[in-house]
């Protein structure tokens, strides 16, 4: 305990496992050893670009989902990540994967997808990021031919709030119904979402 700087190259587990009351900065060569337990305080500042926290969710569908021209949170809580961001100066790296997007072999049909978040358990919601549908017109073709894709989306967005939030996918189709998880069975198709908070 005390104040000062831990010199680069020193291992944290050389010290007491309690850092209560410690102020200063951790040098670039410091390693947090297995003996260090507890929670890093709110005053800890990580280097720019450092991953502060990571949360994820996975969904193994038991049915095909039909996306219509009406937008909404079709997958809902089946693929939802909860996170309490540390600072609005930080960023969120958001990655989403959905297996087998099928255009029903109809010209002009495609998937629009984005992310939304809620601070009140979905009594209200807001767009996460700069646009409602960063992923646009996936699987859409100019002729009536079968097209099947996987939806992969990565977003880099400013943390919108330090309140606890829940994040879900937001989808809509263009030109008529399409399907996601269209080839699901016991061994195929999955949805995943990973949310990382990055020091700004």
mmCIF file with all atom_site columns, C-alpha atoms in Angstrom:
data_model
loop_
_atom_site.group_PDB
_atom_site.id
_atom_site.type_symbol
_atom_site.label_atom_id
_atom_site.label_alt_id
_atom_site.label_comp_id
_atom_site.label_asym_id
_atom_site.label_entity_id
_atom_site.label_seq_id
_atom_site.pdbx_PDB_ins_code
_atom_site.Cartn_x
_atom_site.Cartn_y
_atom_site.Cartn_z
_atom_site.occupancy
_atom_site.B_iso_or_equiv
_atom_site.pdbx_formal_charge
_atom_site.auth_seq_id
_atom_site.auth_comp_id
_atom_site.auth_asym_id
_atom_site.auth_atom_id
_atom_site.pdbx_PDB_model_num
ATOM 1   C CA . UNK A 1 1   ? 0.000   0.000   0.000   1.00 0.00 ? 1   UNK A CA 1
ATOM 2   C CA . UNK A 1 2   ? 1.055   3.580   -0.404  1.00 0.00 ? 2   UNK A CA 1
ATOM 3   C CA . UNK A 1 3   ? 1.760   5.773   -3.375  1.00 0.00 ? 3   UNK A CA 1
ATOM 4   C CA . UNK A 1 4   ? 4.332   5.842   -6.115  1.00 0.00 ? 4   UNK A CA 1
ATOM 5   C CA . UNK A 1 5   ? 5.183   3.995   -9.299  1.00 0.00 ? 5   UNK A CA 1
ATOM 6   C CA . UNK A 1 6   ? 5.788   0.292   -9.849  1.00 0.00 ? 6   UNK A CA 1
ATOM 7   C CA . UNK A 1 7   ? 8.907   0.144   -11.998 1.00 0.00 ? 7   UNK A CA 1
ATOM 8   C CA . UNK A 1 8   ? 8.836   -1.483  -15.432 1.00 0.00 ? 8   UNK A CA 1
ATOM 9   C CA . UNK A 1 9   ? 9.997   -5.065  -15.321 1.00 0.00 ? 9   UNK A CA 1
ATOM 10  C CA . UNK A 1 10  ? 8.722   -5.849  -11.831 1.00 0.00 ? 10  UNK A CA 1
ATOM 11  C CA . UNK A 1 11  ? 6.138   -8.597  -11.411 1.00 0.00 ? 11  UNK A CA 1
ATOM 12  C CA . UNK A 1 12  ? 3.014   -7.642  -9.500  1.00 0.00 ? 12  UNK A CA 1
ATOM 13  C CA . UNK A 1 13  ? 3.053   -10.918 -7.573  1.00 0.00 ? 13  UNK A CA 1
ATOM 14  C CA . UNK A 1 14  ? 6.356   -9.820  -5.992  1.00 0.00 ? 14  UNK A CA 1
ATOM 15  C CA . UNK A 1 15  ? 4.197   -7.443  -3.954  1.00 0.00 ? 15  UNK A CA 1
ATOM 16  C CA . UNK A 1 16  ? 1.294   -7.855  -1.579  1.00 0.00 ? 16  UNK A CA 1
ATOM 17  C CA . UNK A 1 17  ? -1.833  -9.108  -3.324  1.00 0.00 ? 17  UNK A CA 1
ATOM 18  C CA . UNK A 1 18  ? -3.834  -6.149  -1.959  1.00 0.00 ? 18  UNK A CA 1
ATOM 19  C CA . UNK A 1 19  ? -3.375  -2.807  -3.725  1.00 0.00 ? 19  UNK A CA 1
ATOM 20  C CA . UNK A 1 20  ? -5.945  -1.012  -1.580  1.00 0.00 ? 20  UNK A CA 1
ATOM 21  C CA . UNK A 1 21  ? -5.015  2.630   -1.316  1.00 0.00 ? 21  UNK A CA 1
ATOM 22  C CA . UNK A 1 22  ? -2.361  2.418   -4.028  1.00 0.00 ? 22  UNK A CA 1
ATOM 23  C CA . UNK A 1 23  ? -2.072  5.417   -6.326  1.00 0.00 ? 23  UNK A CA 1
ATOM 24  C CA . UNK A 1 24  ? 0.216   6.128   -9.250  1.00 0.00 ? 24  UNK A CA 1
ATOM 25  C CA . UNK A 1 25  ? 0.670   4.126   -12.427 1.00 0.00 ? 25  UNK A CA 1
ATOM 26  C CA . UNK A 1 26  ? 1.611   0.605   -13.422 1.00 0.00 ? 26  UNK A CA 1
ATOM 27  C CA . UNK A 1 27  ? 4.776   0.635   -15.523 1.00 0.00 ? 27  UNK A CA 1
ATOM 28  C CA . UNK A 1 28  ? 4.863   -0.833  -19.027 1.00 0.00 ? 28  UNK A CA 1
ATOM 29  C CA . UNK A 1 29  ? 6.656   -3.983  -17.870 1.00 0.00 ? 29  UNK A CA 1
ATOM 30  C CA . UNK A 1 30  ? 4.364   -4.859  -14.954 1.00 0.00 ? 30  UNK A CA 1
ATOM 31  C CA . UNK A 1 31  ? 2.570   -8.224  -15.093 1.00 0.00 ? 31  UNK A CA 1
ATOM 32  C CA . UNK A 1 32  ? -0.441  -8.909  -12.877 1.00 0.00 ? 32  UNK A CA 1
ATOM 33  C CA . UNK A 1 33  ? 0.301   -12.323 -11.403 1.00 0.00 ? 33  UNK A CA 1
ATOM 34  C CA . UNK A 1 34  ? -2.141  -15.028 -10.341 1.00 0.00 ? 34  UNK A CA 1
ATOM 35  C CA . UNK A 1 35  ? -1.817  -13.949 -6.688  1.00 0.00 ? 35  UNK A CA 1
ATOM 36  C CA . UNK A 1 36  ? -3.473  -10.611 -7.435  1.00 0.00 ? 36  UNK A CA 1
ATOM 37  C CA . UNK A 1 37  ? -7.182  -10.794 -6.686  1.00 0.00 ? 37  UNK A CA 1
ATOM 38  C CA . UNK A 1 38  ? -10.016 -8.324  -6.441  1.00 0.00 ? 38  UNK A CA 1
ATOM 39  C CA . UNK A 1 39  ? -11.360 -5.570  -8.679  1.00 0.00 ? 39  UNK A CA 1
ATOM 40  C CA . UNK A 1 40  ? -9.362  -2.820  -10.324 1.00 0.00 ? 40  UNK A CA 1
ATOM 41  C CA . UNK A 1 41  ? -10.745 0.482   -9.080  1.00 0.00 ? 41  UNK A CA 1
ATOM 42  C CA . UNK A 1 42  ? -12.528 3.069   -11.170 1.00 0.00 ? 42  UNK A CA 1
ATOM 43  C CA . UNK A 1 43  ? -9.451  5.284   -11.082 1.00 0.00 ? 43  UNK A CA 1
ATOM 44  C CA . UNK A 1 44  ? -7.344  2.783   -13.060 1.00 0.00 ? 44  UNK A CA 1
ATOM 45  C CA . UNK A 1 45  ? -6.537  4.167   -16.521 1.00 0.00 ? 45  UNK A CA 1
ATOM 46  C CA . UNK A 1 46  ? -5.511  1.652   -19.147 1.00 0.00 ? 46  UNK A CA 1
ATOM 47  C CA . UNK A 1 47  ? -3.420  2.514   -22.203 1.00 0.00 ? 47  UNK A CA 1
ATOM 48  C CA . UNK A 1 48  ? -5.325  3.724   -25.272 1.00 0.00 ? 48  UNK A CA 1
ATOM 49  C CA . UNK A 1 49  ? -6.505  0.732   -27.293 1.00 0.00 ? 49  UNK A CA 1
ATOM 50  C CA . UNK A 1 50  ? -6.459  -1.652  -24.318 1.00 0.00 ? 50  UNK A CA 1
ATOM 51  C CA . UNK A 1 51  ? -9.425  -4.029  -23.966 1.00 0.00 ? 51  UNK A CA 1
ATOM 52  C CA . UNK A 1 52  ? -11.073 -3.221  -20.642 1.00 0.00 ? 52  UNK A CA 1
ATOM 53  C CA . UNK A 1 53  ? -13.862 -5.802  -20.643 1.00 0.00 ? 53  UNK A CA 1
ATOM 54  C CA . UNK A 1 54  ? -15.369 -8.371  -22.992 1.00 0.00 ? 54  UNK A CA 1
ATOM 55  C CA . UNK A 1 55  ? -18.791 -10.017 -23.020 1.00 0.00 ? 55  UNK A CA 1
ATOM 56  C CA . UNK A 1 56  ? -20.366 -12.401 -25.493 1.00 0.00 ? 56  UNK A CA 1
ATOM 57  C CA . UNK A 1 57  ? -23.416 -14.466 -26.322 1.00 0.00 ? 57  UNK A CA 1
ATOM 58  C CA . UNK A 1 58  ? -24.108 -17.484 -28.515 1.00 0.00 ? 58  UNK A CA 1
ATOM 59  C CA . UNK A 1 59  ? -27.369 -18.765 -29.973 1.00 0.00 ? 59  UNK A CA 1
ATOM 60  C CA . UNK A 1 60  ? -27.923 -22.267 -31.345 1.00 0.00 ? 60  UNK A CA 1
ATOM 61  C CA . UNK A 1 61  ? -31.227 -21.897 -33.240 1.00 0.00 ? 61  UNK A CA 1
ATOM 62  C CA . UNK A 1 62  ? -33.911 -24.551 -33.132 1.00 0.00 ? 62  UNK A CA 1
ATOM 63  C CA . UNK A 1 63  ? -35.761 -23.065 -36.107 1.00 0.00 ? 63  UNK A CA 1
ATOM 64  C CA . UNK A 1 64  ? -35.295 -20.853 -39.146 1.00 0.00 ? 64  UNK A CA 1
ATOM 65  C CA . UNK A 1 65  ? -36.113 -17.170 -38.540 1.00 0.00 ? 65  UNK A CA 1
ATOM 66  C CA . UNK A 1 66  ? -37.984 -15.171 -41.177 1.00 0.00 ? 66  UNK A CA 1
ATOM 67  C CA . UNK A 1 67  ? -36.919 -11.545 -41.633 1.00 0.00 ? 67  UNK A CA 1
ATOM 68  C CA . UNK A 1 68  ? -39.662 -9.330  -43.055 1.00 0.00 ? 68  UNK A CA 1
ATOM 69  C CA . UNK A 1 69  ? -39.774 -5.784  -44.411 1.00 0.00 ? 69  UNK A CA 1
ATOM 70  C CA . UNK A 1 70  ? -40.826 -4.654  -40.925 1.00 0.00 ? 70  UNK A CA 1
ATOM 71  C CA . UNK A 1 71  ? -37.739 -3.844  -38.872 1.00 0.00 ? 71  UNK A CA 1
ATOM 72  C CA . UNK A 1 72  ? -37.278 -5.172  -35.371 1.00 0.00 ? 72  UNK A CA 1
ATOM 73  C CA . UNK A 1 73  ? -35.323 -7.237  -32.852 1.00 0.00 ? 73  UNK A CA 1
ATOM 74  C CA . UNK A 1 74  ? -36.216 -10.577 -34.447 1.00 0.00 ? 74  UNK A CA 1
ATOM 75  C CA . UNK A 1 75  ? -33.732 -12.744 -32.558 1.00 0.00 ? 75  UNK A CA 1
ATOM 76  C CA . UNK A 1 76  ? -34.388 -10.853 -29.317 1.00 0.00 ? 76  UNK A CA 1
ATOM 77  C CA . UNK A 1 77  ? -32.950 -12.142 -26.051 1.00 0.00 ? 77  UNK A CA 1
ATOM 78  C CA . UNK A 1 78  ? -31.723 -15.309 -27.765 1.00 0.00 ? 78  UNK A CA 1
ATOM 79  C CA . UNK A 1 79  ? -28.701 -13.252 -28.824 1.00 0.00 ? 79  UNK A CA 1
ATOM 80  C CA . UNK A 1 80  ? -28.207 -10.457 -26.290 1.00 0.00 ? 80  UNK A CA 1
ATOM 81  C CA . UNK A 1 81  ? -25.154 -9.031  -24.528 1.00 0.00 ? 81  UNK A CA 1
ATOM 82  C CA . UNK A 1 82  ? -25.278 -6.984  -21.320 1.00 0.00 ? 82  UNK A CA 1
ATOM 83  C CA . UNK A 1 83  ? -22.474 -4.583  -20.439 1.00 0.00 ? 83  UNK A CA 1
ATOM 84  C CA . UNK A 1 84  ? -21.922 -1.614  -18.131 1.00 0.00 ? 84  UNK A CA 1
ATOM 85  C CA . UNK A 1 85  ? -19.406 0.609   -19.945 1.00 0.00 ? 85  UNK A CA 1
ATOM 86  C CA . UNK A 1 86  ? -16.757 2.412   -17.900 1.00 0.00 ? 86  UNK A CA 1
ATOM 87  C CA . UNK A 1 87  ? -16.573 5.720   -19.782 1.00 0.00 ? 87  UNK A CA 1
ATOM 88  C CA . UNK A 1 88  ? -18.177 7.538   -22.700 1.00 0.00 ? 88  UNK A CA 1
ATOM 89  C CA . UNK A 1 89  ? -14.634 8.386   -23.816 1.00 0.00 ? 89  UNK A CA 1
ATOM 90  C CA . UNK A 1 90  ? -14.139 4.704   -24.643 1.00 0.00 ? 90  UNK A CA 1
ATOM 91  C CA . UNK A 1 91  ? -15.242 2.666   -27.645 1.00 0.00 ? 91  UNK A CA 1
ATOM 92  C CA . UNK A 1 92  ? -17.159 -0.546  -28.240 1.00 0.00 ? 92  UNK A CA 1
ATOM 93  C CA . UNK A 1 93  ? -15.914 -3.134  -30.707 1.00 0.00 ? 93  UNK A CA 1
ATOM 94  C CA . UNK A 1 94  ? -19.021 -5.087  -31.695 1.00 0.00 ? 94  UNK A CA 1
ATOM 95  C CA . UNK A 1 95  ? -18.853 -8.333  -33.681 1.00 0.00 ? 95  UNK A CA 1
ATOM 96  C CA . UNK A 1 96  ? -21.894 -10.275 -34.903 1.00 0.00 ? 96  UNK A CA 1
ATOM 97  C CA . UNK A 1 97  ? -22.133 -13.513 -36.882 1.00 0.00 ? 97  UNK A CA 1
ATOM 98  C CA . UNK A 1 98  ? -25.364 -15.089 -38.164 1.00 0.00 ? 98  UNK A CA 1
ATOM 99  C CA . UNK A 1 99  ? -25.328 -18.333 -40.104 1.00 0.00 ? 99  UNK A CA 1
ATOM 100 C CA . UNK A 1 100 ? -27.011 -18.889 -43.484 1.00 0.00 ? 100 UNK A CA 1
ATOM 101 C CA . UNK A 1 101 ? -28.901 -15.852 -44.768 1.00 0.00 ? 101 UNK A CA 1
ATOM 102 C CA . UNK A 1 102 ? -31.115 -17.031 -47.643 1.00 0.00 ? 102 UNK A CA 1
ATOM 103 C CA . UNK A 1 103 ? -32.810 -14.694 -50.135 1.00 0.00 ? 103 UNK A CA 1
ATOM 104 C CA . UNK A 1 104 ? -35.564 -17.215 -50.975 1.00 0.00 ? 104 UNK A CA 1
ATOM 105 C CA . UNK A 1 105 ? -34.219 -17.207 -54.550 1.00 0.00 ? 105 UNK A CA 1
ATOM 106 C CA . UNK A 1 106 ? -36.094 -13.970 -55.323 1.00 0.00 ? 106 UNK A CA 1
ATOM 107 C CA . UNK A 1 107 ? -34.571 -10.930 -57.008 1.00 0.00 ? 107 UNK A CA 1
ATOM 108 C CA . UNK A 1 108 ? -34.093 -7.828  -54.844 1.00 0.00 ? 108 UNK A CA 1
ATOM 109 C CA . UNK A 1 109 ? -34.350 -9.535  -51.463 1.00 0.00 ? 109 UNK A CA 1
ATOM 110 C CA . UNK A 1 110 ? -31.584 -8.954  -48.947 1.00 0.00 ? 110 UNK A CA 1
ATOM 111 C CA . UNK A 1 111 ? -30.766 -8.511  -45.279 1.00 0.00 ? 111 UNK A CA 1
ATOM 112 C CA . UNK A 1 112 ? -30.337 -5.205  -43.468 1.00 0.00 ? 112 UNK A CA 1
ATOM 113 C CA . UNK A 1 113 ? -28.763 -5.474  -40.015 1.00 0.00 ? 113 UNK A CA 1
ATOM 114 C CA . UNK A 1 114 ? -27.573 -3.216  -37.225 1.00 0.00 ? 114 UNK A CA 1
ATOM 115 C CA . UNK A 1 115 ? -27.463 -3.085  -33.432 1.00 0.00 ? 115 UNK A CA 1
ATOM 116 C CA . UNK A 1 116 ? -29.694 -1.427  -30.868 1.00 0.00 ? 116 UNK A CA 1
ATOM 117 C CA . UNK A 1 117 ? -29.284 -0.967  -27.132 1.00 0.00 ? 117 UNK A CA 1
ATOM 118 C CA . UNK A 1 118 ? -31.550 -0.339  -24.169 1.00 0.00 ? 118 UNK A CA 1
ATOM 119 C CA . UNK A 1 119 ? -30.972 1.037   -20.681 1.00 0.00 ? 119 UNK A CA 1
ATOM 120 C CA . UNK A 1 120 ? -34.447 0.030   -19.402 1.00 0.00 ? 120 UNK A CA 1
ATOM 121 C CA . UNK A 1 121 ? -34.852 -3.627  -20.406 1.00 0.00 ? 121 UNK A CA 1
ATOM 122 C CA . UNK A 1 122 ? -36.366 -2.738  -23.801 1.00 0.00 ? 122 UNK A CA 1
ATOM 123 C CA . UNK A 1 123 ? -39.066 -0.322  -22.722 1.00 0.00 ? 123 UNK A CA 1
ATOM 124 C CA . UNK A 1 124 ? -37.151 1.954   -25.096 1.00 0.00 ? 124 UNK A CA 1
ATOM 125 C CA . UNK A 1 125 ? -34.208 1.454   -27.446 1.00 0.00 ? 125 UNK A CA 1
ATOM 126 C CA . UNK A 1 126 ? -31.669 3.415   -29.472 1.00 0.00 ? 126 UNK A CA 1
ATOM 127 C CA . UNK A 1 127 ? -29.416 2.740   -32.446 1.00 0.00 ? 127 UNK A CA 1
ATOM 128 C CA . UNK A 1 128 ? -25.894 1.671   -31.490 1.00 0.00 ? 128 UNK A CA 1
ATOM 129 C CA . UNK A 1 129 ? -23.464 3.359   -33.854 1.00 0.00 ? 129 UNK A CA 1
ATOM 130 C CA . UNK A 1 130 ? -23.653 5.819   -36.715 1.00 0.00 ? 130 UNK A CA 1
ATOM 131 C CA . UNK A 1 131 ? -26.314 4.137   -38.867 1.00 0.00 ? 131 UNK A CA 1
ATOM 132 C CA . UNK A 1 132 ? -29.369 1.977   -38.357 1.00 0.00 ? 132 UNK A CA 1
ATOM 133 C CA . UNK A 1 133 ? -28.223 -0.671  -40.846 1.00 0.00 ? 133 UNK A CA 1
ATOM 134 C CA . UNK A 1 134 ? -24.419 -0.783  -41.253 1.00 0.00 ? 134 UNK A CA 1
ATOM 135 C CA . UNK A 1 135 ? -24.828 -4.167  -42.981 1.00 0.00 ? 135 UNK A CA 1
ATOM 136 C CA . UNK A 1 136 ? -27.035 -3.598  -46.042 1.00 0.00 ? 136 UNK A CA 1
ATOM 137 C CA . UNK A 1 137 ? -28.547 -5.740  -48.811 1.00 0.00 ? 137 UNK A CA 1
ATOM 138 C CA . UNK A 1 138 ? -26.739 -8.971  -47.906 1.00 0.00 ? 138 UNK A CA 1
ATOM 139 C CA . UNK A 1 139 ? -27.698 -11.836 -50.288 1.00 0.00 ? 139 UNK A CA 1
ATOM 140 C CA . UNK A 1 140 ? -29.547 -9.457  -52.614 1.00 0.00 ? 140 UNK A CA 1
ATOM 141 C CA . UNK A 1 141 ? -29.241 -10.277 -56.317 1.00 0.00 ? 141 UNK A CA 1
ATOM 142 C CA . UNK A 1 142 ? -30.503 -8.682  -59.529 1.00 0.00 ? 142 UNK A CA 1
ATOM 143 C CA . UNK A 1 143 ? -32.169 -11.853 -60.749 1.00 0.00 ? 143 UNK A CA 1
ATOM 144 C CA . UNK A 1 144 ? -34.223 -14.629 -59.208 1.00 0.00 ? 144 UNK A CA 1
ATOM 145 C CA . UNK A 1 145 ? -31.374 -16.882 -58.208 1.00 0.00 ? 145 UNK A CA 1
ATOM 146 C CA . UNK A 1 146 ? -30.629 -18.658 -54.947 1.00 0.00 ? 146 UNK A CA 1
ATOM 147 C CA . UNK A 1 147 ? -28.112 -16.823 -52.812 1.00 0.00 ? 147 UNK A CA 1
ATOM 148 C CA . UNK A 1 148 ? -26.962 -17.837 -49.358 1.00 0.00 ? 148 UNK A CA 1
ATOM 149 C CA . UNK A 1 149 ? -24.464 -15.910 -47.216 1.00 0.00 ? 149 UNK A CA 1
ATOM 150 C CA . UNK A 1 150 ? -23.249 -15.647 -43.653 1.00 0.00 ? 150 UNK A CA 1
ATOM 151 C CA . UNK A 1 151 ? -23.811 -12.292 -41.976 1.00 0.00 ? 151 UNK A CA 1
ATOM 152 C CA . UNK A 1 152 ? -20.555 -10.938 -40.528 1.00 0.00 ? 152 UNK A CA 1
ATOM 153 C CA . UNK A 1 153 ? -20.557 -7.441  -39.060 1.00 0.00 ? 153 UNK A CA 1
ATOM 154 C CA . UNK A 1 154 ? -17.960 -5.555  -37.009 1.00 0.00 ? 154 UNK A CA 1
ATOM 155 C CA . UNK A 1 155 ? -18.701 -2.072  -35.668 1.00 0.00 ? 155 UNK A CA 1
ATOM 156 C CA . UNK A 1 156 ? -16.509 0.491   -33.915 1.00 0.00 ? 156 UNK A CA 1
ATOM 157 C CA . UNK A 1 157 ? -18.725 2.852   -31.935 1.00 0.00 ? 157 UNK A CA 1
ATOM 158 C CA . UNK A 1 158 ? -18.377 5.440   -29.179 1.00 0.00 ? 158 UNK A CA 1
ATOM 159 C CA . UNK A 1 159 ? -19.680 4.282   -25.807 1.00 0.00 ? 159 UNK A CA 1
ATOM 160 C CA . UNK A 1 160 ? -23.140 5.917   -25.601 1.00 0.00 ? 160 UNK A CA 1
ATOM 161 C CA . UNK A 1 161 ? -23.643 5.773   -21.820 1.00 0.00 ? 161 UNK A CA 1
ATOM 162 C CA . UNK A 1 162 ? -22.142 4.433   -18.600 1.00 0.00 ? 162 UNK A CA 1
ATOM 163 C CA . UNK A 1 163 ? -25.507 3.003   -17.539 1.00 0.00 ? 163 UNK A CA 1
ATOM 164 C CA . UNK A 1 164 ? -25.972 -0.783  -17.779 1.00 0.00 ? 164 UNK A CA 1
ATOM 165 C CA . UNK A 1 165 ? -27.103 -1.589  -21.324 1.00 0.00 ? 165 UNK A CA 1
ATOM 166 C CA . UNK A 1 166 ? -28.394 -4.588  -23.245 1.00 0.00 ? 166 UNK A CA 1
ATOM 167 C CA . UNK A 1 167 ? -27.494 -4.986  -26.916 1.00 0.00 ? 167 UNK A CA 1
ATOM 168 C CA . UNK A 1 168 ? -29.387 -6.953  -29.580 1.00 0.00 ? 168 UNK A CA 1
ATOM 169 C CA . UNK A 1 169 ? -29.411 -7.291  -33.356 1.00 0.00 ? 169 UNK A CA 1
ATOM 170 C CA . UNK A 1 170 ? -31.895 -5.229  -35.381 1.00 0.00 ? 170 UNK A CA 1
ATOM 171 C CA . UNK A 1 171 ? -32.944 -6.605  -38.765 1.00 0.00 ? 171 UNK A CA 1
ATOM 172 C CA . UNK A 1 172 ? -35.136 -5.898  -41.765 1.00 0.00 ? 172 UNK A CA 1
ATOM 173 C CA . UNK A 1 173 ? -35.416 -7.336  -45.273 1.00 0.00 ? 173 UNK A CA 1
ATOM 174 C CA . UNK A 1 174 ? -35.578 -5.573  -48.603 1.00 0.00 ? 174 UNK A CA 1
ATOM 175 C CA . UNK A 1 175 ? -38.111 -6.611  -51.240 1.00 0.00 ? 175 UNK A CA 1
ATOM 176 C CA . UNK A 1 176 ? -39.826 -9.365  -49.250 1.00 0.00 ? 176 UNK A CA 1
ATOM 177 C CA . UNK A 1 177 ? -39.228 -12.147 -46.763 1.00 0.00 ? 177 UNK A CA 1
ATOM 178 C CA . UNK A 1 178 ? -35.811 -13.775 -46.357 1.00 0.00 ? 178 UNK A CA 1
ATOM 179 C CA . UNK A 1 179 ? -34.513 -16.374 -43.924 1.00 0.00 ? 179 UNK A CA 1
ATOM 180 C CA . UNK A 1 180 ? -31.678 -16.581 -41.442 1.00 0.00 ? 180 UNK A CA 1
ATOM 181 C CA . UNK A 1 181 ? -30.398 -19.845 -39.956 1.00 0.00 ? 181 UNK A CA 1
ATOM 182 C CA . UNK A 1 182 ? -31.962 -21.434 -43.022 1.00 0.00 ? 182 UNK A CA 1
ATOM 183 C CA . UNK A 1 183 ? -29.852 -24.597 -42.819 1.00 0.00 ? 183 UNK A CA 1
ATOM 184 C CA . UNK A 1 184 ? -30.083 -25.149 -39.084 1.00 0.00 ? 184 UNK A CA 1
ATOM 185 C CA . UNK A 1 185 ? -29.916 -28.626 -37.617 1.00 0.00 ? 185 UNK A CA 1
ATOM 186 C CA . UNK A 1 186 ? -28.141 -30.284 -34.694 1.00 0.00 ? 186 UNK A CA 1
ATOM 187 C CA . UNK A 1 187 ? -24.712 -29.529 -36.184 1.00 0.00 ? 187 UNK A CA 1
ATOM 188 C CA . UNK A 1 188 ? -25.193 -26.432 -38.363 1.00 0.00 ? 188 UNK A CA 1
ATOM 189 C CA . UNK A 1 189 ? -25.939 -22.696 -37.977 1.00 0.00 ? 189 UNK A CA 1
ATOM 190 C CA . UNK A 1 190 ? -25.240 -20.484 -34.987 1.00 0.00 ? 190 UNK A CA 1
ATOM 191 C CA . UNK A 1 191 ? -25.421 -16.839 -33.990 1.00 0.00 ? 191 UNK A CA 1
ATOM 192 C CA . UNK A 1 192 ? -22.758 -15.073 -31.938 1.00 0.00 ? 192 UNK A CA 1
ATOM 193 C CA . UNK A 1 193 ? -22.226 -11.573 -30.571 1.00 0.00 ? 193 UNK A CA 1
ATOM 194 C CA . UNK A 1 194 ? -19.081 -10.233 -28.895 1.00 0.00 ? 194 UNK A CA 1
ATOM 195 C CA . UNK A 1 195 ? -18.866 -6.773  -27.310 1.00 0.00 ? 195 UNK A CA 1
ATOM 196 C CA . UNK A 1 196 ? -15.516 -5.357  -26.169 1.00 0.00 ? 196 UNK A CA 1
ATOM 197 C CA . UNK A 1 197 ? -14.967 -2.055  -24.418 1.00 0.00 ? 197 UNK A CA 1
ATOM 198 C CA . UNK A 1 198 ? -11.731 -0.435  -25.586 1.00 0.00 ? 198 UNK A CA 1
ATOM 199 C CA . UNK A 1 199 ? -9.899  2.326   -23.744 1.00 0.00 ? 199 UNK A CA 1
ATOM 200 C CA . UNK A 1 200 ? -10.228 5.625   -25.636 1.00 0.00 ? 200 UNK A CA 1
#
